[in-house]
Short mmCIF file of C-alpha atoms and ligand atoms in Angstrom, two decimals:
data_model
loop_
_atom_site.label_atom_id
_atom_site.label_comp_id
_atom_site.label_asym_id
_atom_site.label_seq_id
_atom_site.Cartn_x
_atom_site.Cartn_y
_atom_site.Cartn_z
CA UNK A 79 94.59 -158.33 -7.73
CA UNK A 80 94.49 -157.52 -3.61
CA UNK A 81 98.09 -157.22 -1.74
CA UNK A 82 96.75 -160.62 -0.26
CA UNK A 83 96.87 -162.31 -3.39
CA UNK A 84 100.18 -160.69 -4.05
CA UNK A 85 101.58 -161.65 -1.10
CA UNK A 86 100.25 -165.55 -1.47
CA UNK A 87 101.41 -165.23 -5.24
CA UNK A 88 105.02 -164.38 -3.93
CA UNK A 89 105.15 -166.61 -1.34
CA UNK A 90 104.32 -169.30 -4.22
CA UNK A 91 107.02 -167.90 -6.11
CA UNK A 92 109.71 -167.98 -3.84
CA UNK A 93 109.20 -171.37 -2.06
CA UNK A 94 111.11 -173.37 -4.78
CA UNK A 95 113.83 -171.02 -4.40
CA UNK A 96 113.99 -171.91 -0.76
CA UNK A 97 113.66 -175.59 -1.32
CA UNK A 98 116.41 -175.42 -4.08
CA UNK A 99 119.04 -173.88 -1.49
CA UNK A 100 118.52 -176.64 1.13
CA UNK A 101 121.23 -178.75 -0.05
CA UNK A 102 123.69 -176.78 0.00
CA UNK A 103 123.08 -175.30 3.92
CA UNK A 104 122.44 -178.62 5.23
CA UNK A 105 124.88 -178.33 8.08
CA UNK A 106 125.55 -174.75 7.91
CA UNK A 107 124.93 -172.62 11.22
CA UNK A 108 125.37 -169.08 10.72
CA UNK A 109 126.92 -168.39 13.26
CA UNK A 110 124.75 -166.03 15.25
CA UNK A 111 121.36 -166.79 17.23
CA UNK A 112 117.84 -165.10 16.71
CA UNK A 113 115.85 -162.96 18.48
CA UNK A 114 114.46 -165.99 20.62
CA UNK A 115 117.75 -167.06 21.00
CA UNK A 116 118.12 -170.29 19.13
CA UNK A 117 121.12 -171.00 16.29
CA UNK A 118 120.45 -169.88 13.14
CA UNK A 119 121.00 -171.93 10.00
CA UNK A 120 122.81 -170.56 7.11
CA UNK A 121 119.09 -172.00 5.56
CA UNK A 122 117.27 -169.92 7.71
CA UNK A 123 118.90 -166.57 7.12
CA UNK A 124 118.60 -167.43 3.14
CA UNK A 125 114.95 -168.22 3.32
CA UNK A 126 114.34 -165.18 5.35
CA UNK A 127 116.58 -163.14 2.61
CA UNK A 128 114.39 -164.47 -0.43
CA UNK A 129 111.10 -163.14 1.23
CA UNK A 130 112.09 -159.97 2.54
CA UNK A 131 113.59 -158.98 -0.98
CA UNK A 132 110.10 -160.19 -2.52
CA UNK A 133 107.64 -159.20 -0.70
CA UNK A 134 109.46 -156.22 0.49
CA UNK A 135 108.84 -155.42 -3.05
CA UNK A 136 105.48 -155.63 -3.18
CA UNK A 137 103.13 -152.14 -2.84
CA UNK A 138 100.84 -152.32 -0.09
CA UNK A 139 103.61 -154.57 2.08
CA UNK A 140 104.21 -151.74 4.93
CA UNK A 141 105.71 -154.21 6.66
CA UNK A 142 108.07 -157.18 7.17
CA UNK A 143 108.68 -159.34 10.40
CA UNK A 144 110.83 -162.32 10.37
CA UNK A 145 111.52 -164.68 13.36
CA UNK A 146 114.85 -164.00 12.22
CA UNK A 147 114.63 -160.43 12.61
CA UNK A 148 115.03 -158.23 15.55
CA UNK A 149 112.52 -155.57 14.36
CA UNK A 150 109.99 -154.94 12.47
CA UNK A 151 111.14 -153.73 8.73
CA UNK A 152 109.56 -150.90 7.14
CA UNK A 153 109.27 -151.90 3.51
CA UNK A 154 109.54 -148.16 2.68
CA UNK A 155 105.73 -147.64 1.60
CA UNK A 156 104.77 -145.66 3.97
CA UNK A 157 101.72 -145.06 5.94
CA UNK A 158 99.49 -147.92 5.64
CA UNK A 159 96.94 -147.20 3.61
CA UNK A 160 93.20 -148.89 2.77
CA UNK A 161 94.67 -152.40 1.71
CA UNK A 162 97.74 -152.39 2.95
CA UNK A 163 99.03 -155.18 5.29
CA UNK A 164 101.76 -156.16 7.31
CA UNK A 165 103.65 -159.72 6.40
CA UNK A 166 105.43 -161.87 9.34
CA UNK A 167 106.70 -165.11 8.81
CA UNK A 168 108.72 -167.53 9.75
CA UNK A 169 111.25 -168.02 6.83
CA UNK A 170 112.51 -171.86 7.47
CA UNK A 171 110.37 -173.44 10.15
CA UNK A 172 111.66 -176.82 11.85
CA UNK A 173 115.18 -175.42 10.10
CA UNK A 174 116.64 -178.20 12.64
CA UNK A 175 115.11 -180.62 10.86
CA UNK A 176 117.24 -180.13 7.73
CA UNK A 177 120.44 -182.16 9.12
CA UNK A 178 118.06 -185.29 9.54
CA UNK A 179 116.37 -184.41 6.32
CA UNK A 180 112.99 -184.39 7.47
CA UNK A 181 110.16 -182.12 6.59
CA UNK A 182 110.39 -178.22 6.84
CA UNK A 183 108.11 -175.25 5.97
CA UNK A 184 107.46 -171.57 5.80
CA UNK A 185 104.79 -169.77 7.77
CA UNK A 186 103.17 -166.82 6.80
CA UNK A 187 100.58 -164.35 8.66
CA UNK A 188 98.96 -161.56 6.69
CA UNK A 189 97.53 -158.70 9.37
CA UNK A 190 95.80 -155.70 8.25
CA UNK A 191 96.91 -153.70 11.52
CA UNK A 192 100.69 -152.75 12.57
CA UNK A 193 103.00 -155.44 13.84
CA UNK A 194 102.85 -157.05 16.32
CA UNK A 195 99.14 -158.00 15.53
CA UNK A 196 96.84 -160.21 17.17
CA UNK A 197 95.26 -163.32 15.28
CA UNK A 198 92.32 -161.39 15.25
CA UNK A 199 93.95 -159.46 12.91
CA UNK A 200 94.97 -161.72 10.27
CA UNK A 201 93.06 -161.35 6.94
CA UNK A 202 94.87 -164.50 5.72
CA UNK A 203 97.50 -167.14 6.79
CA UNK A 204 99.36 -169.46 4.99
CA UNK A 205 102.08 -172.38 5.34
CA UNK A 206 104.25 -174.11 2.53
CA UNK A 207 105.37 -177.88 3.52
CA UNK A 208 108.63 -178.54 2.02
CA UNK A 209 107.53 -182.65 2.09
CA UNK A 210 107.59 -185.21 -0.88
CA UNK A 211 105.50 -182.70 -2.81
CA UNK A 212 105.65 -178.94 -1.89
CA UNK A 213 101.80 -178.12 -1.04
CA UNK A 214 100.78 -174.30 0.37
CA UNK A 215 97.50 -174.10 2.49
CA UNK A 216 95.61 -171.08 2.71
CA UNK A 217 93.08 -169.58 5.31
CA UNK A 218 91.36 -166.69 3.98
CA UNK A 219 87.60 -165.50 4.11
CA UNK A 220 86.96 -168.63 6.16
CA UNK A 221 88.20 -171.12 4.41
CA UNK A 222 91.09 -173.05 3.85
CA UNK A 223 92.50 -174.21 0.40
CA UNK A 224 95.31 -176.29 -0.06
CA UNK A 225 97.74 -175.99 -3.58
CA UNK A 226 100.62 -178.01 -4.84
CA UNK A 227 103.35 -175.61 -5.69
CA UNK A 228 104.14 -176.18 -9.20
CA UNK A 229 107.17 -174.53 -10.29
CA UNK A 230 106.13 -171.16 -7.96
CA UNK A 231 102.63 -171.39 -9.14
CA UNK A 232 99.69 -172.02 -7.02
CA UNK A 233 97.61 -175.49 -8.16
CA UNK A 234 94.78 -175.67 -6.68
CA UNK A 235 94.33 -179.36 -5.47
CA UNK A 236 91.65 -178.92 -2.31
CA UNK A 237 88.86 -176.26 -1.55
CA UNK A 238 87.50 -175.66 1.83
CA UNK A 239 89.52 -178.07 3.52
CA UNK A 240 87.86 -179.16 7.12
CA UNK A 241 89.84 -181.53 9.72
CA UNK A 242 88.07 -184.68 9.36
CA UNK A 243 85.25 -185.69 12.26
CA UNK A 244 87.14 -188.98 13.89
CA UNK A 245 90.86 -187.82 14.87
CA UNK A 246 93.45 -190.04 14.40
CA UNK A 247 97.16 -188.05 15.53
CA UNK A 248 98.82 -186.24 17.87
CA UNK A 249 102.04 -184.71 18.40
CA UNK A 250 103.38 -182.92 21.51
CA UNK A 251 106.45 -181.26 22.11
CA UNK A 252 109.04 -180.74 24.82
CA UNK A 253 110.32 -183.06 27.58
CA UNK A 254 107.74 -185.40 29.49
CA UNK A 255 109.53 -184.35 32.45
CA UNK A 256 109.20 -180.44 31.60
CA UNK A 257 105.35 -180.87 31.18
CA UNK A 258 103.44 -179.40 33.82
CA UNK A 259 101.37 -182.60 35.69
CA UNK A 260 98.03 -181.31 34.51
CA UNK A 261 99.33 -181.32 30.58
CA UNK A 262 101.33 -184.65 31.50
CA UNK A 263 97.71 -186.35 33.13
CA UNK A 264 95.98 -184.79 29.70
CA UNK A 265 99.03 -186.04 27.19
CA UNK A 266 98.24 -189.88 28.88
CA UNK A 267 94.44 -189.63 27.99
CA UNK A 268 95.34 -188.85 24.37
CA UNK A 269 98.17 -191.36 24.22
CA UNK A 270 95.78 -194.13 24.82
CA UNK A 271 93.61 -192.98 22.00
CA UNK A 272 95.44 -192.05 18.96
CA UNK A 273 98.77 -192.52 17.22
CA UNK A 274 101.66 -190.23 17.81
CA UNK A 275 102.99 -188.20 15.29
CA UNK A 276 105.88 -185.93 15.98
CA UNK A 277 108.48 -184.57 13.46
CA UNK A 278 109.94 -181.52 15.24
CA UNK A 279 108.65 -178.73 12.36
CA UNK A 280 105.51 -177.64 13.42
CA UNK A 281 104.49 -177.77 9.96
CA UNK A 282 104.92 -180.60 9.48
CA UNK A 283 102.83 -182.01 12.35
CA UNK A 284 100.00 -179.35 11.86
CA UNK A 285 99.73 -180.75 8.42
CA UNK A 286 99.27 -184.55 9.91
CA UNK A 287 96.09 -183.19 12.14
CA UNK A 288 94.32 -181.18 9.22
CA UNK A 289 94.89 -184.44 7.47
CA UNK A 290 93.78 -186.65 9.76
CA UNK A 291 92.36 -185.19 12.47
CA UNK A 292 93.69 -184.63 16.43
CA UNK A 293 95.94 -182.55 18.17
CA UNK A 294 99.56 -180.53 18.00
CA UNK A 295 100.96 -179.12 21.37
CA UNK A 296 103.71 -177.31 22.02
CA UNK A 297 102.79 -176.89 25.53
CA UNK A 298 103.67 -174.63 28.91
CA UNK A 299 106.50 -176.47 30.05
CA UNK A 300 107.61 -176.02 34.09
CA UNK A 301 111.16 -174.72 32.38
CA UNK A 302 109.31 -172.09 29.92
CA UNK A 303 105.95 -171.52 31.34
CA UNK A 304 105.03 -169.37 27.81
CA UNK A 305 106.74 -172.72 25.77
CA UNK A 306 108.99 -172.08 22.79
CA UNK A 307 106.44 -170.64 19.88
CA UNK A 308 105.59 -167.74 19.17
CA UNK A 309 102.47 -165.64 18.46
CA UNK A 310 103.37 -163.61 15.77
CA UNK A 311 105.35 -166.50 13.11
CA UNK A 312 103.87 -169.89 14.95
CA UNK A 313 101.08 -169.54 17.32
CA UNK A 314 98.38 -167.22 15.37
CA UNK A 315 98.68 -167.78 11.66
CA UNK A 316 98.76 -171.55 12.62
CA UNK A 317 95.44 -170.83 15.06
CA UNK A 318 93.63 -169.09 11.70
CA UNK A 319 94.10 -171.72 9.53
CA UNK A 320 92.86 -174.57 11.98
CA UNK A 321 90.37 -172.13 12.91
CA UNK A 322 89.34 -171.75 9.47
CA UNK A 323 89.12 -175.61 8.80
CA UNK A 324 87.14 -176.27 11.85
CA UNK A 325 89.24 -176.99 14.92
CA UNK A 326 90.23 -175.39 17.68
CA UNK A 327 92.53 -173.11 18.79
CA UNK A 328 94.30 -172.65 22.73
CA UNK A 329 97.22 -170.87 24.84
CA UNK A 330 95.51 -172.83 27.43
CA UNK A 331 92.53 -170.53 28.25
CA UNK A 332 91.49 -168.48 25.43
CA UNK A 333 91.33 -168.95 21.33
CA UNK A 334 95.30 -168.09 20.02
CA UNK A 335 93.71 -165.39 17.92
CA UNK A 336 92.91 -163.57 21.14
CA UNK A 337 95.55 -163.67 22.39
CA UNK A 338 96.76 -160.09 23.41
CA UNK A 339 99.97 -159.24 21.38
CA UNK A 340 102.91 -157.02 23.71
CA UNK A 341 105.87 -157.68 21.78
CA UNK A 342 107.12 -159.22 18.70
CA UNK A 343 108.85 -162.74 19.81
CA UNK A 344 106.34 -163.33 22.38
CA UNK A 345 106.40 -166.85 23.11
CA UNK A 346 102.96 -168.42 23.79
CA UNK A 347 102.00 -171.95 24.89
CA UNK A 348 100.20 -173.77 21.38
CA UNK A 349 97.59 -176.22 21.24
CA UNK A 350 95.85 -176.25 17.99
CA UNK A 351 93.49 -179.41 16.30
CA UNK A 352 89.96 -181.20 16.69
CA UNK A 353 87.75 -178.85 19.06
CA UNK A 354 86.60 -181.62 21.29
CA UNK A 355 90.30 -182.16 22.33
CA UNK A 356 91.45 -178.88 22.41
CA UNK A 357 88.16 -178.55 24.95
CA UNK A 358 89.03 -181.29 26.90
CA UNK A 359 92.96 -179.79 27.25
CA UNK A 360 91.26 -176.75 28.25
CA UNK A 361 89.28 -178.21 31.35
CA UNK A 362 92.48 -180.45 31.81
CA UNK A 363 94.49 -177.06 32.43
CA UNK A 364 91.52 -175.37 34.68
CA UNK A 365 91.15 -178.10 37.44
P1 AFP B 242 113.61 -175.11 14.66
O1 AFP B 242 113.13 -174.13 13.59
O2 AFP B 242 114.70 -174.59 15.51
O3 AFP B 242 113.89 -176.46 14.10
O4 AFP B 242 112.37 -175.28 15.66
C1 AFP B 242 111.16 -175.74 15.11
C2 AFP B 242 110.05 -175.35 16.06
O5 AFP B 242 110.05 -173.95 16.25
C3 AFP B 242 108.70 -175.83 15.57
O6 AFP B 242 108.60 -175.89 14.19
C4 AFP B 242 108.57 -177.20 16.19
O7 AFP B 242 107.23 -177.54 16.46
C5 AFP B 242 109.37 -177.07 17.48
O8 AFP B 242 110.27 -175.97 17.31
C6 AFP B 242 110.17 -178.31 17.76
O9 AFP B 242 110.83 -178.09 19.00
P2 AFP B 242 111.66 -179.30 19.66
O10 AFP B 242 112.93 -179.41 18.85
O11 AFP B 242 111.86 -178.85 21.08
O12 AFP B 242 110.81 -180.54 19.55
#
């Protein structure tokens, strides 16, 4: 078995763990902020515990980055060798959403270069979406495979999952207000042609538009012209796995998996779904 499938096995493994601590961290801060500089929930430092132990554990894990985190961790094997890879991941994404009891998940990027890596670098991806059913979806060798999470073991349940031809959703984030007039002018073209869909855990959203086709933004806004994802834990292992199924990827200009990585909490402007609307955002921004 690769570290890959180790890693995907763990992450498997560990996500009912997670789920099982929820209720008892539902209003819990921790009382400290992360590297981005948003409140941590007791939730999210537990989730980010759980993974670090496990797939610290793993041989051929060299390292461990965590939106949590300040630094990278060295998981103490070394020099990366033929194999190895380098695991960051958001432990508890949309961890705000656990007060209202919505849907959360866990995002995972697999790189086969140091941290922080660029998309390009990603020889898999994954998310787990706490919803009614716990389901894990997997980009790897071009192709994206989604599981139901059956007690920690991976269930196969759909094989090379493609967004679907007519989209249906969207979901952008931030203020109207914040938006920059070319994404506002865009976001009232695709109001007037499909439903909105908007949960607050970007997992949860990304999941509606492999479903059912469209678009998820978490735009440049005029207050944070690099928006409030980032590359490493959001923006790129996101980008492979719509990538992988078919869509589209953006910061804007360029493919997220292009996107030059300086540091590890870089914040980058997201836009990921069906190509012909992550085209048309494109031209929106370039006018
Ligand atoms: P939290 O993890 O703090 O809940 O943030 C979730 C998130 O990073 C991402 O999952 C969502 O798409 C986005 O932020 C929601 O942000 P808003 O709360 O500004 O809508």
């Amino acid at each position: 078995m690769s570290t890959v499938d180790d890693v995907l096995e763990t992450v498997a493994a560990v996500a009912p763990d997670v789920r099982d601590g929820l209720p008892g961290r539902r209003l819990t801060e921790a009382g400290v902020e992360n590297p981005s500089g948003e409140t941590v929930t007791a939730a999210d430092v537990h989730a980010d515990e759980l993974f670090f132990e496990a797939l610290g554990a793993i041989d051929g894990v060299v390292e461990y980055a965590s939106e949590e985190r300040e630094a990278v961790a060295d998981t103490g094997d070394g020099e990366p060798g033929e194999g190895d890879v380098a695991v960051a991941i958001d432990p508890l994404d949309g961890s705000s959403n656990l007060a209202s009891n919505n849907a959360m998940g866990t995002i995972v990027g697999i790189a086969d270069e140091p941290l922080p890596a660029a998309g390009e670098d990603l020889v898999a991806a994954a998310y787990v979406l706490y919803g009614p059913i716990t389901t894990m979806t997997v980009a790897r060798e071009g192709t994206v495979t989604t599981y139901v999470l059956d007690g920690g073991e991976m269930r196969a349940v759909e094989e090379d999952v493609t967004l679907p031809d007519d989209p249906v959703v969207y979901g952008f984030g931030g203020r109207v207000p914040d938006w920059p007039d070319a994404f506002r002018e865009y976001a009232r073209e695709v109001e007037s042609e499909l439903k909105l869909r908007y949960g607050g855990a970007m997992v949860g959203d990304v999941n509606q538009v492999l479903s059912y086709g469209g678009i998820f933004a978490y735009p440049a806004l005029s207050s944070a012209p690099n928006g409030k994802l980032r590359l490493q834990f959001e923006g790129a292992p996101i980008a492979k796995i719509i990538e992988a199924a078919g869509g589209a990827s953006s910061d804007g200009e360029r493919s997220l998996l292009s996107v030059e990585p300086t540091e590890l909490h870089q914040r980058v402007p997201v836009h990921v779904g069906s190509k012909a609307y992550v085209e048309r955002l494109e031209a929106a921004l370039s006018d």
